[in-house]
Structures are given as structure tokens and as C-alpha cells.
Short mmCIF file of C-alpha atoms and ligand atoms in Angstrom, two decimals:
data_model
loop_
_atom_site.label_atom_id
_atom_site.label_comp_id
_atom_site.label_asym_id
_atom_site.label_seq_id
_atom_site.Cartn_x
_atom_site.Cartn_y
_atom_site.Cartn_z
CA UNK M 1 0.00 0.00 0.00
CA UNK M 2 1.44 3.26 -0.87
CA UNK M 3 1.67 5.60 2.64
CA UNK M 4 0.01 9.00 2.69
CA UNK M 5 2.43 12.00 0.98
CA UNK M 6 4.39 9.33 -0.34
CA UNK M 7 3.73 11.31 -3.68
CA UNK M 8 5.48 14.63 -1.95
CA UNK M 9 9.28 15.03 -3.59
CA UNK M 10 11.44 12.55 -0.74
CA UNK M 11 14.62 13.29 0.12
CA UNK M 12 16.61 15.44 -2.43
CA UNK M 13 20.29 16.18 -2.79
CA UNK M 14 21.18 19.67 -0.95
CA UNK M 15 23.24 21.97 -3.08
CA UNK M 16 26.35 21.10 -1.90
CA UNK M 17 25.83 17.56 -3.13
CA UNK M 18 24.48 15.31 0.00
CA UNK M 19 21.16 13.86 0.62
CA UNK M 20 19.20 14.96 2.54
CA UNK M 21 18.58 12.19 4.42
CA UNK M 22 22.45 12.60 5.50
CA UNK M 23 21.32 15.30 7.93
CA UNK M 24 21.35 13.14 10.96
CA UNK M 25 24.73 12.93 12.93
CA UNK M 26 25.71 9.16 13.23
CA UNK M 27 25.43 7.70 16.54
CA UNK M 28 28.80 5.84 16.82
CA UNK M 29 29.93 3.89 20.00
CA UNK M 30 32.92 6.27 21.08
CA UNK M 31 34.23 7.07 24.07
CA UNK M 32 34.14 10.90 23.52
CA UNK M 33 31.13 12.32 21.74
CA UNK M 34 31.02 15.82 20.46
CA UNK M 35 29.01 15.36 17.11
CA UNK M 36 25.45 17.13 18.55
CA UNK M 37 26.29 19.99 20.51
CA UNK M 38 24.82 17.56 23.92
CA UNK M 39 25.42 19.37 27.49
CA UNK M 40 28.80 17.32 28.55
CA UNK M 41 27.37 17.18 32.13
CA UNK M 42 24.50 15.70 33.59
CA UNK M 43 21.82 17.63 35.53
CA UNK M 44 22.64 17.51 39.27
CA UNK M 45 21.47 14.67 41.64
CA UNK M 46 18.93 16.58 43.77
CA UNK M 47 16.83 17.12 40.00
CA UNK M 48 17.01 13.74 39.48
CA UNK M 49 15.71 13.43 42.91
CA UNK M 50 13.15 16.45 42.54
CA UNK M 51 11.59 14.42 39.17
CA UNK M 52 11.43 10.85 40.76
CA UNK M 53 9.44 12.39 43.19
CA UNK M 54 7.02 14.81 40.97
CA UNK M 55 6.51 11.21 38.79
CA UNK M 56 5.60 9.79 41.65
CA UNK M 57 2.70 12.23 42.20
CA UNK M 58 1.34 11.28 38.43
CA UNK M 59 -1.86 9.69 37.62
CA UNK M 60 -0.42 7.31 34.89
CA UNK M 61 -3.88 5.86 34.01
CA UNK M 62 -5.21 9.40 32.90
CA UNK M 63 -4.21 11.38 29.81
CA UNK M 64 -1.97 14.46 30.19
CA UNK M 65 -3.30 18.22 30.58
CA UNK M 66 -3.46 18.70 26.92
CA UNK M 67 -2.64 22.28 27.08
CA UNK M 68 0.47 21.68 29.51
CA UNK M 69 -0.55 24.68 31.42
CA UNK M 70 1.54 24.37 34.98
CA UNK M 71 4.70 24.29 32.44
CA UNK M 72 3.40 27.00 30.11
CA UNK M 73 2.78 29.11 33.54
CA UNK M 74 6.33 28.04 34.65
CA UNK M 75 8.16 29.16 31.41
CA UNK M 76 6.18 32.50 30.85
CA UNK M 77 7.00 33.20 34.51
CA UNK M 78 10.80 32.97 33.81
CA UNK M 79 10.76 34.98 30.73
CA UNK M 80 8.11 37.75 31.79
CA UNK M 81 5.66 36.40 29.47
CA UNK M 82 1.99 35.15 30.04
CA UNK M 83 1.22 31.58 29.83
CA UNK M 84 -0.41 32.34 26.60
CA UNK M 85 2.46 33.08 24.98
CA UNK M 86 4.09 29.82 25.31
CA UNK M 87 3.82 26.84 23.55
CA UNK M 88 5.81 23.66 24.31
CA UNK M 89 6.04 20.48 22.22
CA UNK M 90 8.83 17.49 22.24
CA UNK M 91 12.04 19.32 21.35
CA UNK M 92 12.19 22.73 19.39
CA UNK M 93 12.33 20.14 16.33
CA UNK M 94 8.43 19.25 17.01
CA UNK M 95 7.86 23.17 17.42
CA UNK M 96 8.92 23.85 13.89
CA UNK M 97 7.11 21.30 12.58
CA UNK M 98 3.77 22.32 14.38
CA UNK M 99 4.74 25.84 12.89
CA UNK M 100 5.29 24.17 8.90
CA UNK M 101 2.38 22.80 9.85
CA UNK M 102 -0.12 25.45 10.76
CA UNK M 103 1.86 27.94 8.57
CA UNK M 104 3.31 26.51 5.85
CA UNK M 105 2.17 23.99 3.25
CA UNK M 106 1.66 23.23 -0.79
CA UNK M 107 1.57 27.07 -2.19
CA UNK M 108 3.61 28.56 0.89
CA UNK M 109 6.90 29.26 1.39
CA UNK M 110 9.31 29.84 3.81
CA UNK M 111 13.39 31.59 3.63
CA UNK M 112 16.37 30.84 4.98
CA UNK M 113 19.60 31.87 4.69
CA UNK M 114 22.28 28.99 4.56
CA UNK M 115 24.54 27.60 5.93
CA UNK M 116 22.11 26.94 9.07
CA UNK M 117 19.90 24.51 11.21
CA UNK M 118 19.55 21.64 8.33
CA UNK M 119 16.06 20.83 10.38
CA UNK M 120 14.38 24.31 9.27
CA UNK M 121 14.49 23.84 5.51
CA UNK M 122 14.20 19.84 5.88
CA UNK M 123 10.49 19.95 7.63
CA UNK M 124 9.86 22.13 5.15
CA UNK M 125 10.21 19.74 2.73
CA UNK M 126 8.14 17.26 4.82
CA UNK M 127 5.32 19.73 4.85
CA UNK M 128 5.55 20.31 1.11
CA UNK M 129 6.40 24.28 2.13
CA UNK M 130 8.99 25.42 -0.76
CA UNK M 131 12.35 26.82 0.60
CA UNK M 132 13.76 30.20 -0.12
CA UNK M 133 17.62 30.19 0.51
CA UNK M 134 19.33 33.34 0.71
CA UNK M 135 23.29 32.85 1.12
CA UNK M 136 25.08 34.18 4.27
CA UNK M 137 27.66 37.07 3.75
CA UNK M 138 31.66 35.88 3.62
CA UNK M 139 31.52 35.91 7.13
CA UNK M 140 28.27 34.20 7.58
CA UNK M 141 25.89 36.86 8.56
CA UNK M 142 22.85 38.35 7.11
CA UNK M 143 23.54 41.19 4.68
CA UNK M 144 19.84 42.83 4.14
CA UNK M 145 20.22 43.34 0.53
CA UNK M 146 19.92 39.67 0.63
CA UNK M 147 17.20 39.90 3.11
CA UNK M 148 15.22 42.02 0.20
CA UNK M 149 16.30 39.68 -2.60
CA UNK M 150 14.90 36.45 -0.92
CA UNK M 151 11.85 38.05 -0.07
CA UNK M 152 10.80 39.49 -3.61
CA UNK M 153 12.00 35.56 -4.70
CA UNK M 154 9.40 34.20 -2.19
CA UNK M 155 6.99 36.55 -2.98
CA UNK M 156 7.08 34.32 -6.45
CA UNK M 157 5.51 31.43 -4.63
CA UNK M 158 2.04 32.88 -4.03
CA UNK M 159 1.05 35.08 -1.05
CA UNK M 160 2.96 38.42 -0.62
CA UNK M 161 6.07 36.67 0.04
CA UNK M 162 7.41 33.98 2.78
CA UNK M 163 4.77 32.41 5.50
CA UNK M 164 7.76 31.96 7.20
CA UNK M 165 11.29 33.48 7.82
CA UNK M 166 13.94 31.36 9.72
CA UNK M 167 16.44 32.92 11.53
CA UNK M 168 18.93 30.90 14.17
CA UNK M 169 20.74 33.24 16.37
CA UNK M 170 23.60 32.18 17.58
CA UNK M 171 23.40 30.06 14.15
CA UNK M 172 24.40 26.47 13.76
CA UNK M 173 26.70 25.67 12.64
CA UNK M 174 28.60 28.96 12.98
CA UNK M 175 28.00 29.73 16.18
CA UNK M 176 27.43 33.64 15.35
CA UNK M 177 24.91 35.88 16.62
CA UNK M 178 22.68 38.06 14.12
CA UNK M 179 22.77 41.83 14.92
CA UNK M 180 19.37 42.65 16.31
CA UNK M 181 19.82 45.47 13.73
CA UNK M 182 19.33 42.70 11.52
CA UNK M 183 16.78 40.93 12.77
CA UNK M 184 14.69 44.11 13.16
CA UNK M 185 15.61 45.03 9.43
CA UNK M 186 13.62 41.16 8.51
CA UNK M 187 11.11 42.11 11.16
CA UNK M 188 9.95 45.18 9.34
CA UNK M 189 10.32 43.77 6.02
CA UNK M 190 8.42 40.16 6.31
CA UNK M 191 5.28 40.03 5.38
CA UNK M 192 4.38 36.95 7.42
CA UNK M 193 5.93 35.20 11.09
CA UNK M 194 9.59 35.83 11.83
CA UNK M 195 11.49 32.54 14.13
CA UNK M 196 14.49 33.32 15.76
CA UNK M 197 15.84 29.84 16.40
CA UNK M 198 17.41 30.51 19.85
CA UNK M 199 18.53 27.14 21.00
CA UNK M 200 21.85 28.36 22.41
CA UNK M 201 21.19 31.26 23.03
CA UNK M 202 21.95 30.96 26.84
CA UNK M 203 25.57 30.89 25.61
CA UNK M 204 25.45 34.42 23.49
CA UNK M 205 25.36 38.16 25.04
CA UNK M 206 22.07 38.66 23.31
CA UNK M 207 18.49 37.55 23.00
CA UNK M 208 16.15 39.01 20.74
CA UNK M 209 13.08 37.37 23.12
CA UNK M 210 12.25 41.58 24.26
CA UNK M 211 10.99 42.19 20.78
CA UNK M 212 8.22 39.47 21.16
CA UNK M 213 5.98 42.30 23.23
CA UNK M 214 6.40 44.43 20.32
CA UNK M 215 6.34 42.32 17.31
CA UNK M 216 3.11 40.02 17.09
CA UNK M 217 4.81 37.54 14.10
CA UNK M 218 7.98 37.19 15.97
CA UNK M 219 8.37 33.67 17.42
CA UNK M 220 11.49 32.75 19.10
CA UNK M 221 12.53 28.84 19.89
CA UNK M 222 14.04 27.80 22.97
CA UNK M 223 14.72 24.09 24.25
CA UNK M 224 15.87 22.28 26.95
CA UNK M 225 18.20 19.97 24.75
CA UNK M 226 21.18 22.35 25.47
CA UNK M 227 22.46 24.54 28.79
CA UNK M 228 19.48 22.51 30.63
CA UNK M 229 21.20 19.28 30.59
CA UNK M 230 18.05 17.84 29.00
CA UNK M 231 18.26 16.83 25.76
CA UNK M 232 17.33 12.80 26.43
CA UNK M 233 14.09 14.98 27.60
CA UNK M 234 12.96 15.92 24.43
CA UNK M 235 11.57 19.58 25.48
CA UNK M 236 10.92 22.95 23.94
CA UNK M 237 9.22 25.87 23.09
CA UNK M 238 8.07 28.62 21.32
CA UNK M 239 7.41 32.20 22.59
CA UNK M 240 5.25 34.62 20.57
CA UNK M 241 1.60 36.44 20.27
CA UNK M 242 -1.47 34.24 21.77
CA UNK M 243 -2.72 34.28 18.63
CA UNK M 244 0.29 32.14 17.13
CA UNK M 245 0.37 29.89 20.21
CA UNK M 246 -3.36 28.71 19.39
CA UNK M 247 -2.50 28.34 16.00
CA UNK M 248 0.69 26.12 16.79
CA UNK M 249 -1.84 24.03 19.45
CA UNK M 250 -3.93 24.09 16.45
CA UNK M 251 -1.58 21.56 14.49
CA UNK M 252 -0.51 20.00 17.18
CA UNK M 253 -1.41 16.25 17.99
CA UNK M 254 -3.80 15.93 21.48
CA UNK M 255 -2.11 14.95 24.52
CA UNK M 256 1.21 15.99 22.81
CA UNK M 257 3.02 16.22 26.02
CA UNK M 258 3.04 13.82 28.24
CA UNK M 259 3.09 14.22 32.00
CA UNK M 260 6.68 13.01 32.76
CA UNK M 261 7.74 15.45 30.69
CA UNK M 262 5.66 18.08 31.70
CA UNK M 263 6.52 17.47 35.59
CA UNK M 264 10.15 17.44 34.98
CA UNK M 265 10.12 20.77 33.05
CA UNK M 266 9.17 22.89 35.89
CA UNK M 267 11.38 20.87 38.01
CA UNK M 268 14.19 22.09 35.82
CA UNK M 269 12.82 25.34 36.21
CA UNK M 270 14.07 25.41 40.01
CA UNK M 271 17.11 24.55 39.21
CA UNK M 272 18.50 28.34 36.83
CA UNK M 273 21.44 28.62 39.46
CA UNK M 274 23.18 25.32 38.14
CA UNK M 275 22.28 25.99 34.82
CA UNK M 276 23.99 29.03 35.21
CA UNK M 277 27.59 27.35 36.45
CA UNK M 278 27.35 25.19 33.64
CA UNK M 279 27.12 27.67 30.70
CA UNK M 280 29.89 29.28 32.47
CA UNK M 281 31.79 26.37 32.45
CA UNK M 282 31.26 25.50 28.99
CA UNK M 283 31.92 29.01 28.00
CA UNK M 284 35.35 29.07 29.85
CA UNK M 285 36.00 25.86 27.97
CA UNK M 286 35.02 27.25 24.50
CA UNK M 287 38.03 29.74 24.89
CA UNK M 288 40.34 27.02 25.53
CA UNK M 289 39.29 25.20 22.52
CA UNK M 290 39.11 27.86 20.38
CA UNK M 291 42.91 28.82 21.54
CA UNK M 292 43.98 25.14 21.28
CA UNK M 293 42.36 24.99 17.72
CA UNK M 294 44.24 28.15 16.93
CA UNK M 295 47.71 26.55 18.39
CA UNK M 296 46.96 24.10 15.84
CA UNK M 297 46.83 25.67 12.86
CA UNK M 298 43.07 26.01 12.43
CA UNK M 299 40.94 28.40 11.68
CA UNK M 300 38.04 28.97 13.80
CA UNK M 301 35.04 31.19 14.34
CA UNK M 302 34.84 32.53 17.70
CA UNK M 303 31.79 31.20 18.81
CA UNK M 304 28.39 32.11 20.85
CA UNK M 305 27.19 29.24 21.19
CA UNK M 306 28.78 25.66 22.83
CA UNK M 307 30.22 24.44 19.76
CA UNK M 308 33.19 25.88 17.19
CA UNK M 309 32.97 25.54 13.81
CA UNK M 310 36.82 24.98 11.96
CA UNK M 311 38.52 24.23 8.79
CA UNK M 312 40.63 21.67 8.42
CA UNK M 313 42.51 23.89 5.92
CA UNK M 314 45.29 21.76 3.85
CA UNK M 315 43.85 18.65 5.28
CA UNK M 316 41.18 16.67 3.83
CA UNK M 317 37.96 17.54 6.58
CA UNK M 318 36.83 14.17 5.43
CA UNK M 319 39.47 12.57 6.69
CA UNK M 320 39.93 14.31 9.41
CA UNK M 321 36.73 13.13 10.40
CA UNK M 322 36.97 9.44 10.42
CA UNK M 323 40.79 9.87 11.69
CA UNK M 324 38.96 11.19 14.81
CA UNK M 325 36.21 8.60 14.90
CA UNK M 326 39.06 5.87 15.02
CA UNK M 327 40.71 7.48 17.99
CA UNK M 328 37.15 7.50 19.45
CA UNK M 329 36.37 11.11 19.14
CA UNK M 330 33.50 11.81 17.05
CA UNK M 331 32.81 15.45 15.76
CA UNK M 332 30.28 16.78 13.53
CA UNK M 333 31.37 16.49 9.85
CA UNK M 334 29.98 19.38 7.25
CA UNK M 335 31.34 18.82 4.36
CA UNK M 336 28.36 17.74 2.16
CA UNK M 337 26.57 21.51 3.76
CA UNK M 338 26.27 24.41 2.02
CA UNK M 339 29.20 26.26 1.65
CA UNK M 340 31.06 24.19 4.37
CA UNK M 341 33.30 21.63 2.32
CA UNK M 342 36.20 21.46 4.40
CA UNK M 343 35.00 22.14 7.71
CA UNK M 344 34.41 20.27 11.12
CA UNK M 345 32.19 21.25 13.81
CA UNK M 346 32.98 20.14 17.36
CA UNK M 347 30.84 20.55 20.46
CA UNK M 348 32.20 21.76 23.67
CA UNK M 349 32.39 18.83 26.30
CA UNK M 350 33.94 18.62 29.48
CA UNK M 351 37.77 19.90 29.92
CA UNK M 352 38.83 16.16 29.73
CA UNK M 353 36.60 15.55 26.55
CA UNK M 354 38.34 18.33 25.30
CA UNK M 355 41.70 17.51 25.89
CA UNK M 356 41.22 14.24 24.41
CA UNK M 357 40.07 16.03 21.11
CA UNK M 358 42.67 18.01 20.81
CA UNK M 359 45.19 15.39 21.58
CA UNK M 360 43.69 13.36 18.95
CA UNK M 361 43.26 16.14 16.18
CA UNK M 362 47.02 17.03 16.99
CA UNK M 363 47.95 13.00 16.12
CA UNK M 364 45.80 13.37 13.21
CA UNK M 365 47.46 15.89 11.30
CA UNK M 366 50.85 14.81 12.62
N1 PMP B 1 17.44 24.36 16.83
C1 PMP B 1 18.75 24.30 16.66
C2 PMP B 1 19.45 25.48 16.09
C3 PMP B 1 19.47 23.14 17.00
O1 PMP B 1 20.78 23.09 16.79
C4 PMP B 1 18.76 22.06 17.55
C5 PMP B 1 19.45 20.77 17.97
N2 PMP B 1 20.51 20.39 17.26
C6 PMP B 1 17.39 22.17 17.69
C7 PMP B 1 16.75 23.34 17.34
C8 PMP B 1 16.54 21.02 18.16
O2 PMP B 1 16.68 20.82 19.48
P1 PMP B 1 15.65 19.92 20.29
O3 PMP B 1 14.69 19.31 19.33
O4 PMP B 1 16.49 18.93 20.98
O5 PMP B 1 14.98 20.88 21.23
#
């Protein structure tokens, strides 16, 4: 029997040559894994304590609250927002697809400017939305001319122009922030929502999250994946005008969220303080990287975000690549992304994770 949308277009190659399908990092046995940008350390004992005894508390034999609204409450709360401004789902991934699918489709479109978050224009795809890529400037930030020339393109696929623009600040796989100037510059020129991707964002200097109360088609991500220690979790969330949060519960399926995950969200919620020592810990450990990268001969972009994004220069990145995998380090390899043949991208662990990456890179290209 044929499945449902199995006449969409499947997997395609991207333009620098890969499928599509090649998106996902492996998941290789290794001892030192830096391929998905993971928090190296666990959450501390007393929330693993905290959740065993909020699931405790659960009716199991009864559905969910369908409209999660304790965690909704507890998320607003932290950000200043009303409950009805937040929407959760399982991992940021699920909230852009609930936002392809309440606001894109066949005859909508969406823009992007690569190289980013391969997940924005694949569930595109999946939702039949077609994809507008602008190119990033030489050093991989917005220029707004560009902003204006993917528009108008859009603007060719029906409507007045993009349902959606994707923006990921600080961007993977760069790890750079957009200028807010920017992102205000896209903001007064899109004609329909605006997503600022902030999934690392607790890493940067800025947050764009203050324009929500002004801008009713911003929506910015957030998940717990990252500096919560939660990614195993699978929770996040998207904050933006009540209107938009009804439309993403619109497309979303009942009973979404289940109560385990609910409960242990606003546990994690009490727990900002170690969140806090552990960003700061990753981000004093992203400056050693980046400064042992540089002692080796690579080029990196100083980052924002817990990962660094490098060229292997003279050496094959390939290469590099599985060197590293067979001295049990495994990294993220780009080189079938746009505009990234030649690079790695390696996630900030702990400092021994670290040192073992280095140690191996420097036996690589010995
Ligand atoms: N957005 C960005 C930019 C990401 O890098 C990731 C994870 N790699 C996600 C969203 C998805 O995170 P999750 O689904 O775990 O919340």
C-alpha cells in the first residue's frame, strides 16, 4: 500500500551535493562524543531526585493536561511572558514542525539563509512548504540586501512573500549571533511570522526574546536539549503572540506532552542557578578550545554558542573526520553543507573531553 504523501518530492540532494537524508549525525559507539552539541554534564542529583518524586505524584492511568498549562505558567514566569504566549512540544524540532504545519504547506513558502539549522528547511520539505535560501555574507551573517532579494523571490511562490522566515541566532553551525539590527531590518520587512531559532542562546550576550511584546509575528525557539542538561528529555518551546500559540496548538497532535515530561520541566525550572555554572563552564571551555584549535593551525570562528565551527585547511575535513572517529572522538562532519566543504564542527564537552580532542586532532594531522 502506498503511505500518505508518499507522492510529496522525498529526500533530495542539498546543493552542496548530500542527501538529505544525511542530515542526521551518526550515533557511533565512542568514548568521547562531540558530534550534537549535547550538554557534557549531567543535571545535578537533587533534580534527578526532585523528578522521581514529581513522577511519583502522576496519575499514569489518565491522559496528560493537553494544554500543559503548569509548564506553560512556569516558562512564561521565567521569561516575563503570560502563559499564553508559550507553547511547548517534544524538542524545538516538534515546534517547527507544528509551525510548517499550521503555517506553511503546498503554495507557501518559507526563507532561509544557509549555511544553518539543516532541520528548518528539511520539515519544510516534509510539509511540502517550498524553501527560499538566501546565502550568508563571507563571514556568515545576514547582509539585508539579501534579506530584500529572498523576499521578492518568495513573494514568487504565491502570497505576498514567505509564511515563514527562519532565523537561528547564535546560528548552527557557525556559532554567530545576528545583529538585532538585523533581525529588526527582517522584522519590518516580512510580510508573514519571523522565528528566531534561539537554542543556544543561553551561551550568546544577546536575545532578541524583548521584541516578542512588540512584534506580534515574531516567534522565538528555545529548548531544553542544550544549557538545561536535558536533551534525552525531548523539550521545547516557542514564545510569541497568543494568537500564534493557538495556532501552533492548532496543528498540534492531542495529549502531545506527556506528564513526565511536563513534571520534569518545571522541576528544571528550580534549578536556573546550576544551569547558570554550567554555561559558564562551557563558556570558559570554548576559549580554551578555540585557543587550542588556533595553536593548531586552524581556523576557527569565535563562537556564541557551545560548539566551534573549523577548517581543516590543507587537510582533507573528510578525513579528518573518520581519523577522529578511530581514535574515538567523534565530531560533527559538514562537508556535504552548504558552503562548508572542508570544515568540522565540534561541540564543547567537558575539559577532559576536550583535551582528548585536541590530543587526537594534533595525532591526526601529525
Ligand atoms: N534548533 C537548533 C538550532 C538546534 O541546533 C537544535 C538541535 N541540534 C534544535 C533546534 C533542536 O533541538 P531539540 O529538538 O532537541 O529541542
Amino acid at each position: 500500500m502506498t503511505p500518505a504523501g508518499a507522492d510529496r518530492p522525498g529526500p533530495e540532494p542539498r546543493p552542496g551535493g548530500a542527501l538529505w537524508s544525511g542530515y542526521h549525525s551518526p550515533q557511533v559507539d565512542v568514548a568521547v562524543r562531540l558530534n550534537t552539541n549535547e550538554a557534557p554534564e549531567p543535571p545535578p542529583p537533587e533534580f534527578i531526585a526532585a523528578v522521581r518524586k514529581a513522577v511519583g505524584d502522576i496519575a499514569l492511568n489518565r491522559y496528560p493536561d493537553r494544554r500543559a498549562s503548569a509548564l506553560r505558567a512556569a516558562i512564561a514566569a521565567q521569561h516575563g511572558l503570560g502563559a499564553e504566549q508559550v507553547f511547548c512540544a517534544n524538542g524545538s524540532n516538534e515546534v517547527i514542525q507544528s509551525l510548517f504545519l499550521a503555517y506553511g504547506g503546498p503554495g507557501r513558502s518559507c526563507a532561509l539563509f544557509e549555511p544553518t539549522y539543516a532541520l528548518h528547511s528539511h520539515i519544510a520539505r516534509l510539509t511540502s512548504t517550498a524553501v527560499v535560501t538566501g546565502e550568508r555574507d563571507d563571514g556568515y551573517l545576514i547582509d539585508p540586501a539579501e534579506v530584500d532579494r529572498v523576499l521578492e523571490a518568495a513573494a514568487a511562490h504565491g502570497d505576498a512573500g514567505p509564511a515563514i522566515v527562519f532565523l537561528c541566532s547564535p546560528n548552527n553551525p557557525t556559532g554567530l549571533v545576528e545583529p538585532v539590527s538585523t533581525i529588526e531590518a527582517v522584522l519590518a520587512a516580512a510580510p508573514g511570522l519571523v522565528v528566531v531559532d534561539e537554542a543556544y542562546v543561553q551561551f550568546a550576550r544577546s536575545s532578541v526574546l524583548g521584541l516578542v511584546a512588540t512584534h506580534p509575528h515574531l516567534v522565538v525557539l528555545r529548548t531544553f536539549s542544550k544549557t538545561w542538561s536535558l536533551a534525552a528529555l525531548r523539550l521545547g518551546y516557542a514564545l510569541g503572540a497568543p494568537d500564534v500559540i493557538e495556532s501552533l496548538f492548532s496543528a498540534a497532535l492531542p495529549y502531545h506532552l506527556d506528564a513526565v515530561k511536563q513534571a520534569a520541566g518545571i522541576v528544571a525550572l528550580g534549578f536556573t542557578e546550576e544551569m547558570d555554572g554550567r554555561v559558564a563552564r562551557i563558556v570558559a571551555e570554548r576559549d580554551r578550545l578555540l585557543a587550542g584549535l588556533g595553536a593548531l593551525g586552524f581556523a576557527a570562528i569565535p563562537s556564541e554558542s557551545n560548539f566551534i565551527l573549523f577548517s581543516t585547511g590543507d587537510h582533507d575535513a573528510h578525513r579528518v573526520w573518520e581519523d577522529l572517529v578511530q581514535r574515538s572522538v567523534l565530531v560533527r562532519d559538514l562537508t556535504g553543507w552548504p558552503r562548508l566543504a572542508g570544515h568540522l564542527r565540534v561541540t564543547i564537552g567537558t575539559a577532559a573531553e576536550n583535551d582528548a580532542f585536541l590530543a587526537a586532532l594534533a595525532q591526526v594531522i601529525s
